[in-house]
Amino acid sequence: WRNLFDAVGCGILVDPASPQAIADAITSLLADPESAEAMGRRGREAVETKFSWEADLPVLLSLYAQILGAMRGFSPPNLV
């Protein structure tokens, strides 16, 4: 998760078992609403452009074409 969030710049990672770390992160967001808003914008943009079905469609179609191409002439075993 760290690599993903650091690359996008859209969040703060904290130890989920540390109430103090969670409180500190919330406090830092409340203290700097402009930064929090910018993180939110970057996160939304990443979801819309990188982490959506539309963004992954070309990759998925290519993968499916490779699988289907590799399966030409393949006959599944008779399992009955």
mmCIF file of N, CA, C and O in Angstrom:
data_model
loop_
_atom_site.group_PDB
_atom_site.id
_atom_site.type_symbol
_atom_site.label_atom_id
_atom_site.label_comp_id
_atom_site.label_asym_id
_atom_site.label_seq_id
_atom_site.Cartn_x
_atom_site.Cartn_y
_atom_site.Cartn_z
ATOM 1 N N TRP A 1 0.808 -1.190 0.000
ATOM 2 C CA TRP A 1 0.000 0.000 0.000
ATOM 3 C C TRP A 1 0.855 1.259 0.000
ATOM 4 O O TRP A 1 0.487 2.247 -0.610
ATOM 5 N N ARG A 2 1.962 1.196 0.698
ATOM 6 C CA ARG A 2 2.801 2.386 0.791
ATOM 7 C C ARG A 2 3.255 2.854 -0.593
ATOM 8 O O ARG A 2 3.196 4.047 -0.902
ATOM 9 N N ASN A 3 3.707 1.919 -1.434
ATOM 10 C CA ASN A 3 4.158 2.308 -2.775
ATOM 11 C C ASN A 3 3.036 2.959 -3.565
ATOM 12 O O ASN A 3 3.246 3.947 -4.260
ATOM 13 N N LEU A 4 1.851 2.399 -3.471
ATOM 14 C CA LEU A 4 0.706 2.933 -4.199
ATOM 15 C C LEU A 4 0.364 4.336 -3.724
ATOM 16 O O LEU A 4 0.250 5.265 -4.517
ATOM 17 N N PHE A 5 0.220 4.504 -2.413
ATOM 18 C CA PHE A 5 -0.165 5.802 -1.878
ATOM 19 C C PHE A 5 0.933 6.837 -2.080
ATOM 20 O O PHE A 5 0.647 7.997 -2.363
ATOM 21 N N ASP A 6 2.180 6.428 -1.924
ATOM 22 C CA ASP A 6 3.279 7.372 -2.136
ATOM 23 C C ASP A 6 3.338 7.824 -3.588
ATOM 24 O O ASP A 6 3.574 8.997 -3.863
ATOM 25 N N ALA A 7 3.120 6.892 -4.516
ATOM 26 C CA ALA A 7 3.183 7.239 -5.938
ATOM 27 C C ALA A 7 2.077 8.212 -6.323
ATOM 28 O O ALA A 7 2.288 9.117 -7.127
ATOM 29 N N VAL A 8 0.902 8.032 -5.746
ATOM 30 C CA VAL A 8 -0.236 8.893 -6.075
ATOM 31 C C VAL A 8 -0.262 10.139 -5.202
ATOM 32 O O VAL A 8 -0.725 11.183 -5.621
ATOM 33 N N GLY A 9 0.260 10.028 -3.992
ATOM 34 C CA GLY A 9 0.238 11.166 -3.077
ATOM 35 C C GLY A 9 -1.161 11.455 -2.574
ATOM 36 O O GLY A 9 -1.579 12.613 -2.503
ATOM 37 N N CYS A 10 -1.880 10.388 -2.223
ATOM 38 C CA CYS A 10 -3.293 10.579 -1.898
ATOM 39 C C CYS A 10 -3.693 10.075 -0.522
ATOM 40 O O CYS A 10 -4.870 9.841 -0.288
ATOM 41 N N GLY A 11 -2.767 9.893 0.366
ATOM 42 C CA GLY A 11 -3.182 9.408 1.664
ATOM 43 C C GLY A 11 -2.071 9.434 2.678
ATOM 44 O O GLY A 11 -0.923 9.734 2.367
ATOM 45 N N ILE A 12 -2.453 9.109 3.897
ATOM 46 C CA ILE A 12 -1.511 9.016 4.996
ATOM 47 C C ILE A 12 -1.627 7.599 5.542
ATOM 48 O O ILE A 12 -2.722 7.140 5.856
ATOM 49 N N LEU A 13 -0.520 6.916 5.629
ATOM 50 C CA LEU A 13 -0.528 5.574 6.183
ATOM 51 C C LEU A 13 -0.065 5.617 7.632
ATOM 52 O O LEU A 13 0.917 6.280 7.950
ATOM 53 N N VAL A 14 -0.813 4.921 8.468
ATOM 54 C CA VAL A 14 -0.467 4.857 9.884
ATOM 55 C C VAL A 14 -0.645 3.423 10.371
ATOM 56 O O VAL A 14 -1.309 2.614 9.724
ATOM 57 N N ASP A 15 -0.085 3.146 11.515
ATOM 58 C CA ASP A 15 -0.265 1.852 12.154
ATOM 59 C C ASP A 15 -1.714 1.771 12.642
ATOM 60 O O ASP A 15 -2.127 2.548 13.505
ATOM 61 N N PRO A 16 -2.509 0.856 12.078
ATOM 62 C CA PRO A 16 -3.920 0.792 12.467
ATOM 63 C C PRO A 16 -4.125 0.351 13.921
ATOM 64 O O PRO A 16 -5.212 0.526 14.466
ATOM 65 N N ALA A 17 -3.097 -0.171 14.539
ATOM 66 C CA ALA A 17 -3.200 -0.591 15.938
ATOM 67 C C ALA A 17 -2.769 0.515 16.897
ATOM 68 O O ALA A 17 -2.733 0.303 18.105
ATOM 69 N N SER A 18 -2.431 1.676 16.346
ATOM 70 C CA SER A 18 -1.954 2.776 17.186
ATOM 71 C C SER A 18 -2.961 3.933 17.181
ATOM 72 O O SER A 18 -2.977 4.737 16.245
ATOM 73 N N PRO A 19 -3.790 4.018 18.205
ATOM 74 C CA PRO A 19 -4.739 5.135 18.269
ATOM 75 C C PRO A 19 -4.048 6.495 18.198
ATOM 76 O O PRO A 19 -4.580 7.425 17.580
ATOM 77 N N GLN A 20 -2.853 6.591 18.776
ATOM 78 C CA GLN A 20 -2.148 7.878 18.737
ATOM 79 C C GLN A 20 -1.731 8.230 17.313
ATOM 80 O O GLN A 20 -1.850 9.380 16.894
ATOM 81 N N ALA A 21 -1.245 7.252 16.558
ATOM 82 C CA ALA A 21 -0.850 7.511 15.172
ATOM 83 C C ALA A 21 -2.062 7.919 14.333
ATOM 84 O O ALA A 21 -1.968 8.823 13.491
ATOM 85 N N ILE A 22 -3.189 7.278 14.566
ATOM 86 C CA ILE A 22 -4.414 7.625 13.846
ATOM 87 C C ILE A 22 -4.847 9.046 14.208
ATOM 88 O O ILE A 22 -5.160 9.852 13.327
ATOM 89 N N ALA A 23 -4.829 9.360 15.497
ATOM 90 C CA ALA A 23 -5.204 10.703 15.948
ATOM 91 C C ALA A 23 -4.264 11.756 15.374
ATOM 92 O O ALA A 23 -4.711 12.830 14.936
ATOM 93 N N ASP A 24 -2.975 11.469 15.353
ATOM 94 C CA ASP A 24 -2.003 12.415 14.802
ATOM 95 C C ASP A 24 -2.257 12.669 13.315
ATOM 96 O O ASP A 24 -2.158 13.805 12.845
ATOM 97 N N ALA A 25 -2.582 11.612 12.575
ATOM 98 C CA ALA A 25 -2.854 11.769 11.145
ATOM 99 C C ALA A 25 -4.096 12.615 10.926
ATOM 100 O O ALA A 25 -4.111 13.507 10.063
ATOM 101 N N ILE A 26 -5.143 12.351 11.695
ATOM 102 C CA ILE A 26 -6.373 13.144 11.577
ATOM 103 C C ILE A 26 -6.107 14.596 11.939
ATOM 104 O O ILE A 26 -6.550 15.516 11.239
ATOM 105 N N THR A 27 -5.352 14.803 12.995
ATOM 106 C CA THR A 27 -5.013 16.167 13.420
ATOM 107 C C THR A 27 -4.242 16.896 12.331
ATOM 108 O O THR A 27 -4.498 18.076 12.060
ATOM 109 N N SER A 28 -3.310 16.201 11.681
ATOM 110 C CA SER A 28 -2.528 16.859 10.630
ATOM 111 C C SER A 28 -3.411 17.228 9.445
ATOM 112 O O SER A 28 -3.214 18.284 8.830
ATOM 113 N N LEU A 29 -4.390 16.396 9.126
ATOM 114 C CA LEU A 29 -5.314 16.725 8.035
ATOM 115 C C LEU A 29 -6.193 17.916 8.401
ATOM 116 O O LEU A 29 -6.425 18.801 7.565
ATOM 117 N N LEU A 30 -6.672 17.940 9.627
ATOM 118 C CA LEU A 30 -7.508 19.055 10.067
ATOM 119 C C LEU A 30 -6.714 20.360 10.140
ATOM 120 O O LEU A 30 -7.262 21.434 9.884
ATOM 121 N N ALA A 31 -5.442 20.259 10.466
ATOM 122 C CA ALA A 31 -4.597 21.451 10.575
ATOM 123 C C ALA A 31 -4.226 22.031 9.215
ATOM 124 O O ALA A 31 -3.867 23.201 9.117
ATOM 125 N N ASP A 32 -4.318 21.203 8.174
ATOM 126 C CA ASP A 32 -3.921 21.655 6.834
ATOM 127 C C ASP A 32 -4.977 21.215 5.815
ATOM 128 O O ASP A 32 -4.759 20.302 5.024
ATOM 129 N N PRO A 33 -6.142 21.879 5.825
ATOM 130 C CA PRO A 33 -7.231 21.459 4.940
ATOM 131 C C PRO A 33 -6.886 21.574 3.458
ATOM 132 O O PRO A 33 -7.395 20.801 2.649
ATOM 133 N N GLU A 34 -6.021 22.501 3.106
ATOM 134 C CA GLU A 34 -5.638 22.618 1.695
ATOM 135 C C GLU A 34 -4.884 21.379 1.239
ATOM 136 O O GLU A 34 -5.103 20.861 0.138
ATOM 137 N N SER A 35 -3.985 20.896 2.084
ATOM 138 C CA SER A 35 -3.241 19.680 1.768
ATOM 139 C C SER A 35 -4.179 18.480 1.714
ATOM 140 O O SER A 35 -4.060 17.621 0.837
ATOM 141 N N ALA A 36 -5.116 18.409 2.654
ATOM 142 C CA ALA A 36 -6.084 17.307 2.668
ATOM 143 C C ALA A 36 -6.927 17.325 1.390
ATOM 144 O O ALA A 36 -7.174 16.278 0.780
ATOM 145 N N GLU A 37 -7.343 18.505 0.973
ATOM 146 C CA GLU A 37 -8.137 18.618 -0.257
ATOM 147 C C GLU A 37 -7.311 18.206 -1.479
ATOM 148 O O GLU A 37 -7.801 17.523 -2.370
ATOM 149 N N ALA A 38 -6.050 18.593 -1.510
ATOM 150 C CA ALA A 38 -5.182 18.220 -2.629
ATOM 151 C C ALA A 38 -4.992 16.707 -2.679
ATOM 152 O O ALA A 38 -5.000 16.101 -3.753
ATOM 153 N N MET A 39 -4.833 16.075 -1.502
ATOM 154 C CA MET A 39 -4.724 14.616 -1.465
ATOM 155 C C MET A 39 -5.994 13.976 -2.012
ATOM 156 O O MET A 39 -5.939 12.995 -2.757
ATOM 157 N N GLY A 40 -7.124 14.519 -1.633
ATOM 158 C CA GLY A 40 -8.400 14.000 -2.121
ATOM 159 C C GLY A 40 -8.520 14.121 -3.626
ATOM 160 O O GLY A 40 -8.981 13.195 -4.305
ATOM 161 N N ARG A 41 -8.104 15.268 -4.172
ATOM 162 C CA ARG A 41 -8.146 15.452 -5.634
ATOM 163 C C ARG A 41 -7.245 14.449 -6.334
ATOM 164 O O ARG A 41 -7.622 13.851 -7.349
ATOM 165 N N ARG A 42 -6.038 14.258 -5.804
ATOM 166 C CA ARG A 42 -5.109 13.300 -6.412
ATOM 167 C C ARG A 42 -5.654 11.872 -6.332
ATOM 168 O O ARG A 42 -5.527 11.097 -7.285
ATOM 169 N N GLY A 43 -6.289 11.543 -5.229
ATOM 170 C CA GLY A 43 -6.880 10.219 -5.095
ATOM 171 C C GLY A 43 -8.006 10.002 -6.084
ATOM 172 O O GLY A 43 -8.081 8.957 -6.735
ATOM 173 N N ARG A 44 -8.863 10.978 -6.222
ATOM 174 C CA ARG A 44 -9.972 10.867 -7.176
ATOM 175 C C ARG A 44 -9.449 10.737 -8.601
ATOM 176 O O ARG A 44 -9.927 9.915 -9.381
ATOM 177 N N GLU A 45 -8.465 11.542 -8.942
ATOM 178 C CA GLU A 45 -7.882 11.483 -10.283
ATOM 179 C C GLU A 45 -7.271 10.099 -10.542
ATOM 180 O O GLU A 45 -7.426 9.535 -11.626
ATOM 181 N N ALA A 46 -6.594 9.554 -9.545
ATOM 182 C CA ALA A 46 -5.985 8.225 -9.709
ATOM 183 C C ALA A 46 -7.053 7.162 -9.935
ATOM 184 O O ALA A 46 -6.884 6.276 -10.779
ATOM 185 N N VAL A 47 -8.146 7.245 -9.196
ATOM 186 C CA VAL A 47 -9.226 6.273 -9.373
ATOM 187 C C VAL A 47 -9.825 6.399 -10.767
ATOM 188 O O VAL A 47 -10.105 5.401 -11.434
ATOM 189 N N GLU A 48 -9.994 7.616 -11.225
ATOM 190 C CA GLU A 48 -10.611 7.832 -12.540
ATOM 191 C C GLU A 48 -9.689 7.465 -13.697
ATOM 192 O O GLU A 48 -10.151 7.042 -14.747
ATOM 193 N N THR A 49 -8.375 7.626 -13.515
ATOM 194 C CA THR A 49 -7.465 7.437 -14.652
ATOM 195 C C THR A 49 -6.604 6.182 -14.583
ATOM 196 O O THR A 49 -6.145 5.697 -15.608
ATOM 197 N N LYS A 50 -6.369 5.670 -13.374
ATOM 198 C CA LYS A 50 -5.460 4.531 -13.235
ATOM 199 C C LYS A 50 -6.124 3.282 -12.677
ATOM 200 O O LYS A 50 -5.767 2.174 -13.048
ATOM 201 N N PHE A 51 -7.039 3.454 -11.756
ATOM 202 C CA PHE A 51 -7.578 2.324 -11.008
ATOM 203 C C PHE A 51 -9.063 2.122 -11.302
ATOM 204 O O PHE A 51 -9.880 2.065 -10.397
ATOM 205 N N SER A 52 -9.384 2.018 -12.565
ATOM 206 C CA SER A 52 -10.772 1.813 -12.964
ATOM 207 C C SER A 52 -10.817 0.760 -14.067
ATOM 208 O O SER A 52 -9.807 0.443 -14.686
ATOM 209 N N TRP A 53 -12.001 0.218 -14.286
ATOM 210 C CA TRP A 53 -12.157 -0.760 -15.367
ATOM 211 C C TRP A 53 -11.799 -0.135 -16.707
ATOM 212 O O TRP A 53 -11.186 -0.777 -17.558
ATOM 213 N N GLU A 54 -12.178 1.126 -16.900
ATOM 214 C CA GLU A 54 -11.886 1.787 -18.167
ATOM 215 C C GLU A 54 -10.381 1.901 -18.392
ATOM 216 O O GLU A 54 -9.892 1.692 -19.497
ATOM 217 N N ALA A 55 -9.651 2.217 -17.338
ATOM 218 C CA ALA A 55 -8.199 2.350 -17.462
ATOM 219 C C ALA A 55 -7.543 0.991 -17.704
ATOM 220 O O ALA A 55 -6.549 0.897 -18.414
ATOM 221 N N ASP A 56 -8.097 -0.069 -17.114
ATOM 222 C CA ASP A 56 -7.518 -1.407 -17.255
ATOM 223 C C ASP A 56 -8.022 -2.159 -18.478
ATOM 224 O O ASP A 56 -7.483 -3.224 -18.800
ATOM 225 N N LEU A 57 -9.024 -1.641 -19.161
ATOM 226 C CA LEU A 57 -9.616 -2.361 -20.283
ATOM 227 C C LEU A 57 -8.606 -2.781 -21.347
ATOM 228 O O LEU A 57 -8.593 -3.956 -21.743
ATOM 229 N N PRO A 58 -7.724 -1.899 -21.831
ATOM 230 C CA PRO A 58 -6.766 -2.344 -22.843
ATOM 231 C C PRO A 58 -5.866 -3.483 -22.354
ATOM 232 O O PRO A 58 -5.572 -4.418 -23.100
ATOM 233 N N VAL A 59 -5.443 -3.414 -21.109
ATOM 234 C CA VAL A 59 -4.594 -4.468 -20.556
ATOM 235 C C VAL A 59 -5.367 -5.782 -20.467
ATOM 236 O O VAL A 59 -4.860 -6.844 -20.839
ATOM 237 N N LEU A 60 -6.606 -5.716 -19.995
ATOM 238 C CA LEU A 60 -7.418 -6.927 -19.870
ATOM 239 C C LEU A 60 -7.720 -7.544 -21.235
ATOM 240 O O LEU A 60 -7.625 -8.765 -21.404
ATOM 241 N N LEU A 61 -8.073 -6.719 -22.204
ATOM 242 C CA LEU A 61 -8.358 -7.244 -23.534
ATOM 243 C C LEU A 61 -7.131 -7.904 -24.144
ATOM 244 O O LEU A 61 -7.231 -8.961 -24.782
ATOM 245 N N SER A 62 -5.971 -7.329 -23.936
ATOM 246 C CA SER A 62 -4.737 -7.917 -24.435
ATOM 247 C C SER A 62 -4.469 -9.260 -23.759
ATOM 248 O O SER A 62 -4.092 -10.235 -24.418
ATOM 249 N N LEU A 63 -4.673 -9.317 -22.460
ATOM 250 C CA LEU A 63 -4.477 -10.563 -21.726
ATOM 251 C C LEU A 63 -5.442 -11.636 -22.224
ATOM 252 O O LEU A 63 -5.044 -12.772 -22.466
ATOM 253 N N TYR A 64 -6.704 -11.275 -22.390
ATOM 254 C CA TYR A 64 -7.693 -12.240 -22.883
ATOM 255 C C TYR A 64 -7.318 -12.736 -24.273
ATOM 256 O O TYR A 64 -7.452 -13.919 -24.575
ATOM 257 N N ALA A 65 -6.857 -11.838 -25.131
ATOM 258 C CA ALA A 65 -6.458 -12.239 -26.485
ATOM 259 C C ALA A 65 -5.286 -13.208 -26.428
ATOM 260 O O ALA A 65 -5.242 -14.189 -27.178
ATOM 261 N N GLN A 66 -4.328 -12.961 -25.533
ATOM 262 C CA GLN A 66 -3.190 -13.875 -25.383
ATOM 263 C C GLN A 66 -3.649 -15.237 -24.901
ATOM 264 O O GLN A 66 -3.194 -16.272 -25.400
ATOM 265 N N ILE A 67 -4.549 -15.254 -23.933
ATOM 266 C CA ILE A 67 -5.046 -16.525 -23.403
ATOM 267 C C ILE A 67 -5.798 -17.290 -24.480
ATOM 268 O O ILE A 67 -5.569 -18.486 -24.678
ATOM 269 N N LEU A 68 -6.669 -16.607 -25.181
ATOM 270 C CA LEU A 68 -7.439 -17.270 -26.235
ATOM 271 C C LEU A 68 -6.530 -17.756 -27.357
ATOM 272 O O LEU A 68 -6.731 -18.846 -27.896
ATOM 273 N N GLY A 69 -5.525 -16.968 -27.695
ATOM 274 C CA GLY A 69 -4.577 -17.383 -28.718
ATOM 275 C C GLY A 69 -3.809 -18.618 -28.299
ATOM 276 O O GLY A 69 -3.581 -19.533 -29.094
ATOM 277 N N ALA A 70 -3.432 -18.679 -27.046
ATOM 278 C CA ALA A 70 -2.693 -19.833 -26.538
ATOM 279 C C ALA A 70 -3.583 -21.073 -26.460
ATOM 280 O O ALA A 70 -3.093 -22.196 -26.499
ATOM 281 N N MET A 71 -4.888 -20.854 -26.371
ATOM 282 C CA MET A 71 -5.806 -21.980 -26.227
ATOM 283 C C MET A 71 -6.301 -22.532 -27.567
ATOM 284 O O MET A 71 -7.004 -23.531 -27.591
ATOM 285 N N ARG A 72 -5.937 -21.897 -28.660
ATOM 286 C CA ARG A 72 -6.387 -22.407 -29.975
ATOM 287 C C ARG A 72 -5.899 -23.838 -30.135
ATOM 288 O O ARG A 72 -4.743 -24.157 -29.923
ATOM 289 N N GLY A 73 -6.806 -24.687 -30.464
ATOM 290 C CA GLY A 73 -6.470 -26.077 -30.642
ATOM 291 C C GLY A 73 -6.489 -26.868 -29.344
ATOM 292 O O GLY A 73 -6.292 -28.077 -29.346
ATOM 293 N N PHE A 74 -6.728 -26.186 -28.233
ATOM 294 C CA PHE A 74 -6.765 -26.871 -26.944
ATOM 295 C C PHE A 74 -8.116 -27.544 -26.753
ATOM 296 O O PHE A 74 -9.150 -26.939 -26.995
ATOM 297 N N SER A 75 -8.116 -28.765 -26.344
ATOM 298 C CA SER A 75 -9.354 -29.476 -26.021
ATOM 299 C C SER A 75 -9.336 -29.801 -24.538
ATOM 300 O O SER A 75 -8.411 -30.473 -24.068
ATOM 301 N N PRO A 76 -10.353 -29.354 -23.819
ATOM 302 C CA PRO A 76 -10.364 -29.665 -22.396
ATOM 303 C C PRO A 76 -10.538 -31.159 -22.198
ATOM 304 O O PRO A 76 -11.139 -31.844 -23.009
ATOM 305 N N PRO A 77 -9.995 -31.696 -21.126
ATOM 306 C CA PRO A 77 -10.130 -33.127 -20.874
ATOM 307 C C PRO A 77 -11.592 -33.488 -20.605
ATOM 308 O O PRO A 77 -12.337 -32.663 -20.095
ATOM 309 N N ASN A 78 -11.940 -34.679 -20.943
ATOM 310 C CA ASN A 78 -13.287 -35.162 -20.684
ATOM 311 C C ASN A 78 -13.363 -35.551 -19.214
ATOM 312 O O ASN A 78 -12.748 -36.514 -18.778
ATOM 313 N N LEU A 79 -14.111 -34.792 -18.458
ATOM 314 C CA LEU A 79 -14.180 -35.012 -17.017
ATOM 315 C C LEU A 79 -15.391 -35.834 -16.621
ATOM 316 O O LEU A 79 -15.599 -36.091 -15.442
ATOM 317 N N VAL A 80 -16.177 -36.225 -17.558
ATOM 318 C CA VAL A 80 -17.391 -37.000 -17.230
ATOM 319 C C VAL A 80 -17.133 -38.469 -17.376
ATOM 320 O O VAL A 80 -16.466 -38.970 -18.174
#
